[in-house]
Coordinates of C-alpha atoms in Angstrom, one line a residue:
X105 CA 110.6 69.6 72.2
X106 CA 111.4 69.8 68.5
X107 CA 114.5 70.3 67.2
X108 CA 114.4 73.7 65.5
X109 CA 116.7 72.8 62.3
X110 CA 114.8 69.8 61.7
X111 CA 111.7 71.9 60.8
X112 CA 110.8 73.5 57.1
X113 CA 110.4 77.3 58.9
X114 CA 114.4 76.8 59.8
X115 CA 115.6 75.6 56.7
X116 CA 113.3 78.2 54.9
X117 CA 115.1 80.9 57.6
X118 CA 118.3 79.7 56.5
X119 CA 117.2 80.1 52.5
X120 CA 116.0 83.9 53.5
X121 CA 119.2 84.7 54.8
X122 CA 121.5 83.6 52.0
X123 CA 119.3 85.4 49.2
X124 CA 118.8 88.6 51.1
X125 CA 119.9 91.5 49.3
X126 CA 122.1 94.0 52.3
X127 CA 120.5 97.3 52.7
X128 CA 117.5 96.6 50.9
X129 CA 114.9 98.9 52.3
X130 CA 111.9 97.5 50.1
X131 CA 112.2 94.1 52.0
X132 CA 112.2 95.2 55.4
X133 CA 108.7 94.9 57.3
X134 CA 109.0 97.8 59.1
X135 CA 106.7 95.8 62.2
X136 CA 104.0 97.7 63.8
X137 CA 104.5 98.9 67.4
X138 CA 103.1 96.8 70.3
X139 CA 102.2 97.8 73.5
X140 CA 101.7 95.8 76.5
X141 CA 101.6 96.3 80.2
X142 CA 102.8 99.6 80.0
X143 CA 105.6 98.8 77.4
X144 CA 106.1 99.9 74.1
X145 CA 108.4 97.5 71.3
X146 CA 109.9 99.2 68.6
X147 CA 111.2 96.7 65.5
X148 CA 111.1 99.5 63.3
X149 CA 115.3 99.4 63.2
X150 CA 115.9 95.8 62.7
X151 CA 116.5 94.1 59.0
X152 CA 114.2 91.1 59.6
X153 CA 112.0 91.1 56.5
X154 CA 108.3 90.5 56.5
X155 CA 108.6 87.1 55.3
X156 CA 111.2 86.3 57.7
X157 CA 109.1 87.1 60.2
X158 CA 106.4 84.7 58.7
X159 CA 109.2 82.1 59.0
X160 CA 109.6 82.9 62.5
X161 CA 106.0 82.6 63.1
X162 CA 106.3 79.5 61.3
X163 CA 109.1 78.2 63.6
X164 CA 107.1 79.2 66.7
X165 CA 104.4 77.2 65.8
X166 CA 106.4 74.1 64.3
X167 CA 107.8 73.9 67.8
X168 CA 105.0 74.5 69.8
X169 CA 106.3 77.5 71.4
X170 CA 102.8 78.8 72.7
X171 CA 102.3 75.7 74.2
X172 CA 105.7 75.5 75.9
X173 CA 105.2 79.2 77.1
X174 CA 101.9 78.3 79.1
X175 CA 103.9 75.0 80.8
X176 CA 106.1 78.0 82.2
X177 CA 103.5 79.5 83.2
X178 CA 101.5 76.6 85.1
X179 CA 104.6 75.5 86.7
X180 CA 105.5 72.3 85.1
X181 CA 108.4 70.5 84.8
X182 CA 110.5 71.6 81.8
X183 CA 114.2 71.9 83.5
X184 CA 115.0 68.4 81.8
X185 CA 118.3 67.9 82.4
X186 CA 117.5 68.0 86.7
X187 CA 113.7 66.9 86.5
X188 CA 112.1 70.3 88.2
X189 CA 109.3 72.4 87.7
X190 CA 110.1 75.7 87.0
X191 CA 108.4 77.6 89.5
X192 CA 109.3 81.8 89.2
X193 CA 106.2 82.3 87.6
X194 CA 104.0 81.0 90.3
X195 CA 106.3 82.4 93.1
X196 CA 105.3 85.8 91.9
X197 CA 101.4 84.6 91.8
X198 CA 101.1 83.8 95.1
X199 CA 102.0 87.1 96.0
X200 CA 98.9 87.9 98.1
X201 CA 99.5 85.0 100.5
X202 CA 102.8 86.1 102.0
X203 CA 101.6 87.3 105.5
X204 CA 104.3 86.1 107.3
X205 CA 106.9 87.9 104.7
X206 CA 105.0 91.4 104.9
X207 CA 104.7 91.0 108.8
X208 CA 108.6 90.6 109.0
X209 CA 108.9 93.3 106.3
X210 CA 106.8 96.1 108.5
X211 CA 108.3 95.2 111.6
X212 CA 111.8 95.4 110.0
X213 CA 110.7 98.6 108.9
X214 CA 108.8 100.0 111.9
X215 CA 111.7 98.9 114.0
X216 CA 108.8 96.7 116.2
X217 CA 109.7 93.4 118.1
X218 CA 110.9 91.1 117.1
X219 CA 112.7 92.9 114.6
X220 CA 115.0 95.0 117.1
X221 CA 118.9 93.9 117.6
X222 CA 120.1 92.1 120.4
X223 CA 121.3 95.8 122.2
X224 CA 117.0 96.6 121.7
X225 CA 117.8 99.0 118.5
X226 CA 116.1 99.8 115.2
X227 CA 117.8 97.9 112.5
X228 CA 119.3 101.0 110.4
X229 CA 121.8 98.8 108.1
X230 CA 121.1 95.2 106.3
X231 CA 123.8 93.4 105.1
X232 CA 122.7 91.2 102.0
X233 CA 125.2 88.0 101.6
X234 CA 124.5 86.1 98.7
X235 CA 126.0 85.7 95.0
X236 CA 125.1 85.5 91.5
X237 CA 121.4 85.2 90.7
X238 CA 120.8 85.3 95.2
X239 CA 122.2 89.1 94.6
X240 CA 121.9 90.7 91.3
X241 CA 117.9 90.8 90.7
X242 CA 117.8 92.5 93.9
X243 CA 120.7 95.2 93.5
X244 CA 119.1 96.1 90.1
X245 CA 114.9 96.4 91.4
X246 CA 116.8 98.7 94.5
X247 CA 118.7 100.6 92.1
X248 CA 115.9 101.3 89.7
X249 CA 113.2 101.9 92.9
X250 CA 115.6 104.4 95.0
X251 CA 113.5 107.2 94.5
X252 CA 111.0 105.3 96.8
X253 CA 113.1 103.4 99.0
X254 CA 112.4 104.7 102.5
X255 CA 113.6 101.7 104.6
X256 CA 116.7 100.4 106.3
X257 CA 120.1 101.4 104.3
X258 CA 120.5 98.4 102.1
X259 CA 124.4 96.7 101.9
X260 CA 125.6 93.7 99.4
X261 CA 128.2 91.3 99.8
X262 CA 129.2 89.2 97.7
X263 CA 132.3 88.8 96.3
X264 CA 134.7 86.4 98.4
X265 CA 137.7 89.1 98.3
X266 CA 137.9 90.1 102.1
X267 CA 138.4 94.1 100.7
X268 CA 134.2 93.5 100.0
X269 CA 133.7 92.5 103.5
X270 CA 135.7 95.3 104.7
X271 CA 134.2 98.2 102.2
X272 CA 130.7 96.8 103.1
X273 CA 131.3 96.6 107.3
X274 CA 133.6 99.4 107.5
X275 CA 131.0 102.1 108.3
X276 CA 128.5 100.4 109.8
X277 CA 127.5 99.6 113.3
X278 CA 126.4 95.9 114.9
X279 CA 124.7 97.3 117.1
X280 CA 122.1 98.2 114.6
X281 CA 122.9 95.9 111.3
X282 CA 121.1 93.3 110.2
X283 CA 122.1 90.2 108.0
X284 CA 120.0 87.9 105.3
X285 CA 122.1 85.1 104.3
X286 CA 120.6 84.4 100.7
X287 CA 121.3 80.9 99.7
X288 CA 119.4 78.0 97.7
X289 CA 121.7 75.0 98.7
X290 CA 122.7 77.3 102.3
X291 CA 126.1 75.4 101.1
X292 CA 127.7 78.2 98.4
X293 CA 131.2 78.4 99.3
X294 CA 131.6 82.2 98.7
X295 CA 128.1 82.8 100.8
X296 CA 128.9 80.5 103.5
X297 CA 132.3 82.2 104.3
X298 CA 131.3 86.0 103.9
X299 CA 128.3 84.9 106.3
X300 CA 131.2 83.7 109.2
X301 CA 133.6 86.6 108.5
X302 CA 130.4 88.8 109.3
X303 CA 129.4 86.5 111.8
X304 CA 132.4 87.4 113.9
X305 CA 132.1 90.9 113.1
X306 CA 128.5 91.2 115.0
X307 CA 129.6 89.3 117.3
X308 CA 132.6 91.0 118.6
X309 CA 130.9 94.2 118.0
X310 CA 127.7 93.1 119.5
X311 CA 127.9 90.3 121.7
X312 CA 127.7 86.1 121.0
X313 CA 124.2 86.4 121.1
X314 CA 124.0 88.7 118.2
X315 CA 124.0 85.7 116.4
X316 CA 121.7 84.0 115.4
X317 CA 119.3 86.8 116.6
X318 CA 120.3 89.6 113.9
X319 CA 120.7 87.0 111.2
X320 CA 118.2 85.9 108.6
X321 CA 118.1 83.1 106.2
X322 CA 116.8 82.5 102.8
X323 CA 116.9 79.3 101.4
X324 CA 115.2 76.5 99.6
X325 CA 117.0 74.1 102.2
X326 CA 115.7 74.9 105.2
X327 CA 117.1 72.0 107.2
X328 CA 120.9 73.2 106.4
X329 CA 120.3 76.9 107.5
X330 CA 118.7 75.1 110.8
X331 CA 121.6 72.9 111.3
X332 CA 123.9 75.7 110.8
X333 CA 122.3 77.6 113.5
X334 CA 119.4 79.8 112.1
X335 CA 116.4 80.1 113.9
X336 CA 113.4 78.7 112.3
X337 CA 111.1 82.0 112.8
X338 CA 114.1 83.8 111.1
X339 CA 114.1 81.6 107.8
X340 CA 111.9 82.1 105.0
X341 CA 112.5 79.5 102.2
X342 CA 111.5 79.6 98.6
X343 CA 111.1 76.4 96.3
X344 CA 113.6 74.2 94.8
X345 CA 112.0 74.9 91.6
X346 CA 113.1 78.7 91.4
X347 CA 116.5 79.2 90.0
X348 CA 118.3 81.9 91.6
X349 CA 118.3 84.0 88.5
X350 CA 114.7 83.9 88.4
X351 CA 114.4 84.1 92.3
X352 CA 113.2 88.1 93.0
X353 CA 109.8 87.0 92.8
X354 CA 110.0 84.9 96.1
X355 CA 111.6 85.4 99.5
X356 CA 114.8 86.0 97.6
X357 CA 113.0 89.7 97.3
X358 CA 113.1 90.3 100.9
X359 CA 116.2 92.8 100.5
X360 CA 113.6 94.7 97.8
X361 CA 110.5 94.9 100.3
X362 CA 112.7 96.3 103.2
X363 CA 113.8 98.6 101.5
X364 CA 111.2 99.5 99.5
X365 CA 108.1 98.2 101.4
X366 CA 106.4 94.9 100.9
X367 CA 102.9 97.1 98.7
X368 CA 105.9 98.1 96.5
X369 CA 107.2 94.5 96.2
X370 CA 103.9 93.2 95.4
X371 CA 103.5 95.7 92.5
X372 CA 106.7 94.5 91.4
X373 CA 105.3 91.4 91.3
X374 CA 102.0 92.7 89.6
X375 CA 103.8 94.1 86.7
X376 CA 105.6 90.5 85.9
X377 CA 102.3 88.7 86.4
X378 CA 100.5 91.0 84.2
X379 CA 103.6 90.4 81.4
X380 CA 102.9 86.5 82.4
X381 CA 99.3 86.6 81.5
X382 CA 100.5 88.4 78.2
X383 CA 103.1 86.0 77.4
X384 CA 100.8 83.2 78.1
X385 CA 97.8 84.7 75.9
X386 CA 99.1 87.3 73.3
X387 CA 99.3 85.6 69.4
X388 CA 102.7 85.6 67.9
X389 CA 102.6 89.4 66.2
X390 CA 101.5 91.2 69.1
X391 CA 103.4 89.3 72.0
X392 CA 106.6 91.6 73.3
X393 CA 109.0 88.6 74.3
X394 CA 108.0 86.2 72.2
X395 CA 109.2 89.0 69.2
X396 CA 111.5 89.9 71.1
X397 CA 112.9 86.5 71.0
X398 CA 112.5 85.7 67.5
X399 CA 114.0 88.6 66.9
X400 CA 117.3 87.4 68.3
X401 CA 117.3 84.5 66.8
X402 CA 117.0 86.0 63.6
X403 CA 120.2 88.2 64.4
X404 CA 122.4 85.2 66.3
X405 CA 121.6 82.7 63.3
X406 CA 120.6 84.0 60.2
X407 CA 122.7 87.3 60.6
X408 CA 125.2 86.2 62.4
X409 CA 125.5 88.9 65.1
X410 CA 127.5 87.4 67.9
X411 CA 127.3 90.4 70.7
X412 CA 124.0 91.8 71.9
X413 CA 124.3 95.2 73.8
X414 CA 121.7 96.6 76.7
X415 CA 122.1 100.4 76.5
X416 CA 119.1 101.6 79.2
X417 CA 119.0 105.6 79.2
X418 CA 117.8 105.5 82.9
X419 CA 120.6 105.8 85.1
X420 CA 118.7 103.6 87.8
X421 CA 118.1 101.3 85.9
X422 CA 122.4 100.9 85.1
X423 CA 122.6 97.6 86.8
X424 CA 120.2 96.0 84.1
X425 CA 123.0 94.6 81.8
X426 CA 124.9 93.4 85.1
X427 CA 121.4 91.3 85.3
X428 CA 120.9 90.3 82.2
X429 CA 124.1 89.1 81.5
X430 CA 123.3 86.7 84.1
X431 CA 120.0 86.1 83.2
X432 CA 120.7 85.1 79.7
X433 CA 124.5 84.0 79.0
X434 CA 123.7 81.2 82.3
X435 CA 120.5 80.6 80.6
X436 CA 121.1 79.7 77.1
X437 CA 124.8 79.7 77.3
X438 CA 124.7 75.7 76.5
X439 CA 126.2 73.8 73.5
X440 CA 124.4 70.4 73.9
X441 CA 120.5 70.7 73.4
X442 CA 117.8 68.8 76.2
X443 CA 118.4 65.3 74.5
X444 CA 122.2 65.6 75.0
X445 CA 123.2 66.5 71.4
X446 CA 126.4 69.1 70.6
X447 CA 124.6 71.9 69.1
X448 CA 126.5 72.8 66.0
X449 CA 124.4 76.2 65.3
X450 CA 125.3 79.2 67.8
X451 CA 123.2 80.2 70.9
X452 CA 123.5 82.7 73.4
X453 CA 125.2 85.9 72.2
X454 CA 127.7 87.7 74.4
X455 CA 125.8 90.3 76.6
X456 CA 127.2 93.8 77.8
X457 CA 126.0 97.2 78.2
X458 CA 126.0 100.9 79.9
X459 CA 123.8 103.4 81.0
X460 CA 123.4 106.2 78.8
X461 CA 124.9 108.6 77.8
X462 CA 127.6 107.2 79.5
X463 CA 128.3 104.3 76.7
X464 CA 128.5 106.4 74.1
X465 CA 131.5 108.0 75.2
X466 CA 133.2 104.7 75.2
X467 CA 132.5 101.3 73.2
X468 CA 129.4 102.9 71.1
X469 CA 132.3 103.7 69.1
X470 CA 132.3 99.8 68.2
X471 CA 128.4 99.7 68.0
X472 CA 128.4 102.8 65.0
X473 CA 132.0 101.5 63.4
X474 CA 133.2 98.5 64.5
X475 CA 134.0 95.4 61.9
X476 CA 131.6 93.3 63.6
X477 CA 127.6 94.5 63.5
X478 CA 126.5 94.5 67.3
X479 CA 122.6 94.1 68.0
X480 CA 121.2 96.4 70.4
X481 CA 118.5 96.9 73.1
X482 CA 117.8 100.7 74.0
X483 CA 115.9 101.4 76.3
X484 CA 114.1 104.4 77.6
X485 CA 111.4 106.0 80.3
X486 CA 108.6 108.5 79.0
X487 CA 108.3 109.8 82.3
X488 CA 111.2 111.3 83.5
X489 CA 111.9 109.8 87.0
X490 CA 114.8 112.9 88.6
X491 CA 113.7 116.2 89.1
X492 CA 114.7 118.3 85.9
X493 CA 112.3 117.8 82.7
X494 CA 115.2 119.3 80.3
X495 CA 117.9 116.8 81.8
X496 CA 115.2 114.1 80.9
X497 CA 114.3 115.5 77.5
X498 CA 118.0 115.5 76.2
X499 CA 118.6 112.2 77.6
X500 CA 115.5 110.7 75.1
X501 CA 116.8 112.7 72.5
X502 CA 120.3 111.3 72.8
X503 CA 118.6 107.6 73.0
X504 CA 116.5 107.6 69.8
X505 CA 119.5 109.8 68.1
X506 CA 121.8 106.7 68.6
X507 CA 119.1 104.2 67.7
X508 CA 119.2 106.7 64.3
X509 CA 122.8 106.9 63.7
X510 CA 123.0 102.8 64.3
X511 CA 120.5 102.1 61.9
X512 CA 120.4 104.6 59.5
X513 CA 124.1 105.5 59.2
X514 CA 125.5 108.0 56.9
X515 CA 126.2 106.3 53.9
X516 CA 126.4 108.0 50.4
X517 CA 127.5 111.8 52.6
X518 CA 130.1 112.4 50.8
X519 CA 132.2 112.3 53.8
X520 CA 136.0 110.7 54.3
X521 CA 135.9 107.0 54.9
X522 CA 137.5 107.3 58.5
X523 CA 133.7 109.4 58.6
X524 CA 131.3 107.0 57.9
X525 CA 128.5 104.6 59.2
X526 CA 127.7 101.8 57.6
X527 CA 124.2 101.6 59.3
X528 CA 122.0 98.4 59.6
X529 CA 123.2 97.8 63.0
X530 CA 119.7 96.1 64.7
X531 CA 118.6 97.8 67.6
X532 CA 115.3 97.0 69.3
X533 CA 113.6 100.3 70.5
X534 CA 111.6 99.3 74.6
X535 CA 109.7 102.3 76.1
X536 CA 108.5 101.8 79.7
X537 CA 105.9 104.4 80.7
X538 CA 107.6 105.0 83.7
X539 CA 110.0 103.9 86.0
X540 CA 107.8 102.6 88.9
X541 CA 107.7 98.6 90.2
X542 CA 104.5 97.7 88.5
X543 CA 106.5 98.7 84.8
X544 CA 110.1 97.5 86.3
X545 CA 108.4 93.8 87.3
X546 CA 107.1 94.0 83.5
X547 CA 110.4 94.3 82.1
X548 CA 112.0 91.6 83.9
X549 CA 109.5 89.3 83.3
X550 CA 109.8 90.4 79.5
X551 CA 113.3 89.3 79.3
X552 CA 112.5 85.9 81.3
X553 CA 110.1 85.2 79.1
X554 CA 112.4 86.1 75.4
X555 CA 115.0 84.2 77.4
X556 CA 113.1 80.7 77.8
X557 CA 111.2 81.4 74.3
X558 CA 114.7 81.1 72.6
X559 CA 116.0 78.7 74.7
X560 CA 112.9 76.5 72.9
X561 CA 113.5 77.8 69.4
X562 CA 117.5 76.3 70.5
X563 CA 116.4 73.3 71.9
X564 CA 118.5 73.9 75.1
X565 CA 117.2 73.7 78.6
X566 CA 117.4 77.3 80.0
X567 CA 116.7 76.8 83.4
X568 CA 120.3 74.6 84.5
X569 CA 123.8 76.0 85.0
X570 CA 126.3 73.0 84.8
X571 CA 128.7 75.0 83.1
X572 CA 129.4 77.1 86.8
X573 CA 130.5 73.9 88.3
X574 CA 133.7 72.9 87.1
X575 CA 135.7 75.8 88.5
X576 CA 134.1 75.3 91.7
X577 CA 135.6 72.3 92.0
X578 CA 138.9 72.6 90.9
X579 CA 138.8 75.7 93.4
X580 CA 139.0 73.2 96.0
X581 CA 141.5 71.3 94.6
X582 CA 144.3 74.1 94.3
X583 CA 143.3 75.5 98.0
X584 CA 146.3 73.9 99.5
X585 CA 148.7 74.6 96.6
X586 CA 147.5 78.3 96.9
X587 CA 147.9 78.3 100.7
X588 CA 151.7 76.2 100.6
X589 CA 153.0 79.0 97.7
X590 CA 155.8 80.9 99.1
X591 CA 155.0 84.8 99.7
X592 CA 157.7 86.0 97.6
X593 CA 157.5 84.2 94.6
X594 CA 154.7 84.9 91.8
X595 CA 151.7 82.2 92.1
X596 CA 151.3 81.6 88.6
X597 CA 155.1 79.7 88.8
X598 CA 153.5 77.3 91.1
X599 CA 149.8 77.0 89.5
X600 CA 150.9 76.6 85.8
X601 CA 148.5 74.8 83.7

């Protein structure tokens, strides 16, 4: 890959930036509206000009960013610093060829043999065990599909605090719970010991056999789940190539189809296809992620915006930031680039968000008139997904009224300094038809695909996560320091740095 300052559209970036005039309206580009796959991109509030855009086009090409985006696609190997393919792209292809998956799935669902506990009952509770990137795609397309979910009631655990195992079990029955055990390596600490402390929950509630018959794994080492015990007609396994953040496409989504149904999964996996073939095809000015992306760049580099908000006015879709923050801080979170260089320009902004409304009665006060200019994602559903059309109504008028008031301000009022808004905060503007799988798998796969597309235009490898390691490891270490610490004294006098 190229390095990105090295190249004339960079340098000609950088030029842009230090001549442009603030809160020149003349020179903004006001960008056309795309639509793709059901999804609408608004750039109409950001102050990239039309011959920064150029640049960025520029860039894109310099790089050869459209031919790096079909490598994702095809499945090649472009996670540099561990020699993988990148495979999420072709998991979610081959998502006609999953019998085994959808057989499981119905019989889960049917309550049909095998899928019956060990006491002969109709599974009426899962328990999901996994962390990070095994957990959070799944919580968020379960959240965002409720109003179809029609299977098993649907539990996660995941923290390693025992009050999560005893909020998730306390309610629930082993005579009729299920457990997936999600787990690439099968060897996470915090997976591996929430799986025992439930293990010994079933079992005392339903008998030793319990497991492994009411457990099932999901892993991309097979071998380990067998040695630990799983049966082999219980594991479904997913490639080594699929990083857990990317993994809802694959078996990984086995929470989603129970609870949804495996025709709803597959439409989830439709909708991201279809955004594949886009991302893959579209030219520079009309492809969502890849403007999406440049986009960004523009505001982390040039602007110098180092916080990026994701504001969704869908209530079900609430769990989006929680998944993006993932999705893109572990991404392209990385300060040496893929030949093992210290970057010395910034990357990665600091992701956060809120549903609305509910953000705007708390830090949207920074957003409007904060010190530091915050870009912003706000995103919204033409359809209204809950039963009232006038609940729905006030909620899009409260988006696109804070999309407004962040962009436009109310500078020159007349009104008392404590008053005003300075405006020209970015926001990007996405509009999803409606809130169904085929559209929710479309904006997933959007942000995937604006998260890899900058992690080219910043030279980084997006698909590793070194920087989680280090505190796993020390964790260890300090076990035994932690366990020796007397009860009555504070910890910290005996950990100090």
């Amino acid at each position: 890959m190229t390095r990105p300052q090295g190249t004339a559209a960079w340098h000609a970036l950088a030029n842009l930036a230090q001549s442009a005039t603030p809160h020149a309206d003349a020179a903004l580009a006001r960008p056309q509206i795309i639509v793709a796959c059901g999804i609408t991109l608004d750039l109409s509030r950001q102050r990239v000009t039309r011959r920064a855009m150029e640049c960025l086009a520029q860039l894109a090409a310099e790089i050869a960013l459209a031919e790096q985006c079909r490598d994702l696609v095809a499945g090649r190997t472009i996670n540099v610093t561990e020699q993988r393919p990148v495979l999420h792209t072709l998991s979610r292809a081959a998502n006609r060829s999953m019998q085994a998956f959808d057989a499981f799935v119905g019989a889960i669902r049917e309550g049909r043999n095998p899928a019956r506990s060990l006491a002969d009952k109709r599974y009426t509770d899962v328990i999901i065990i996994g962390i990070g990137g095994s957990a959070l795609g799944a919580q968020l397309a379960i959240n965002a599909l409720r109003r179809v979910a029609d299977g098993p009631r649907i539990h996660f655990l995941c923290n390693i605090d025992g009050a999560a195992f005893d909020d998730v079990t306390a309610a629930l029955s082993p005579l009729t719970t299920l457990v997936l055990v999600i787990s690439k390596t099968f060897t996470t600490e915090e997976t591996s010991i929430n799986a025992a402390a439930v293990r010994a929950w079933l079992q005392a509630g339903a008998g030793d056999d319990a497991f492994p018959q009411q457990f099932v794994a999901i892993t991309a080492n097979p071998d380990e789940a067998r040695r630990c015990g799983y049966l082999a007609e219980s594991t479904f396994t997913f490639p080594v190539g699929v990083g857990g953040r990317f993994s809802i496409w694959s078996a990984v989504g086995l929470p989603i189809a129970i609870s949804v149904g495996h025709e709803q999964f597959h439409a989830l996996q439709d909708g991201a296809c279809a955004m594949d073939a886009h991302f893959a095809s579209a030219p520079f000015e009309k492809n969502l992620p890849l403007l999406l992306a440049a986009v960004g760049v523009w505001n982390r580099n040039f602007e110098g915006i180092a916080a990026h908000a994701i504001l969704p006015y869908a209530e079900r879709l609430s769990l989006l930031p929680k998944h993006l923050q993932q999705l893109e801080m572990e991404s392209n979170g990385k300060a040496v680039d893929c030949d093992g260089n210290r970057i010395d320009y910034p990357t990665c902004p600091v992701i956060f968000g809120e549903a609305g409304t509910n953000g705007q009665h708390s830090f949207h006060q920074l957003l409007h008139q904060g010190t530091d200019a915050i870009s912003s994602d706000i995103i919204i559903v033409r359809e209204r997904d809950g039963q009232s059309l006038s609940q729905h109504q006030r909620l899009l008028a409260h988006a696109f009224a804070q999309a407004n008031a962040l962009w436009q301000g109310n500078r020159g009022s007349g009104l008392p300094a404590h008053q005003i808004h300075e405006g020209r905060r970015p926001v990007s503007l996405i509009e999803l038809t409606r809130l169904d799988a085929f559209h929710l798998g479309a904006l997933i796969a959007l942000y995937e695909h604006k998260v890899f597309a900058q992690g080219v235009m910043w030279h980084l490898d997006s698909f590793d996560q070194w920087g989680v390691e280090l505190g796993k490891t020390i964790a260890k270490s300090l076990l035994l320091a932690v366990i020796a610490a007397p009860a009555d004294e504070p910890l910290c006098q005996h950990l100090k740095a």
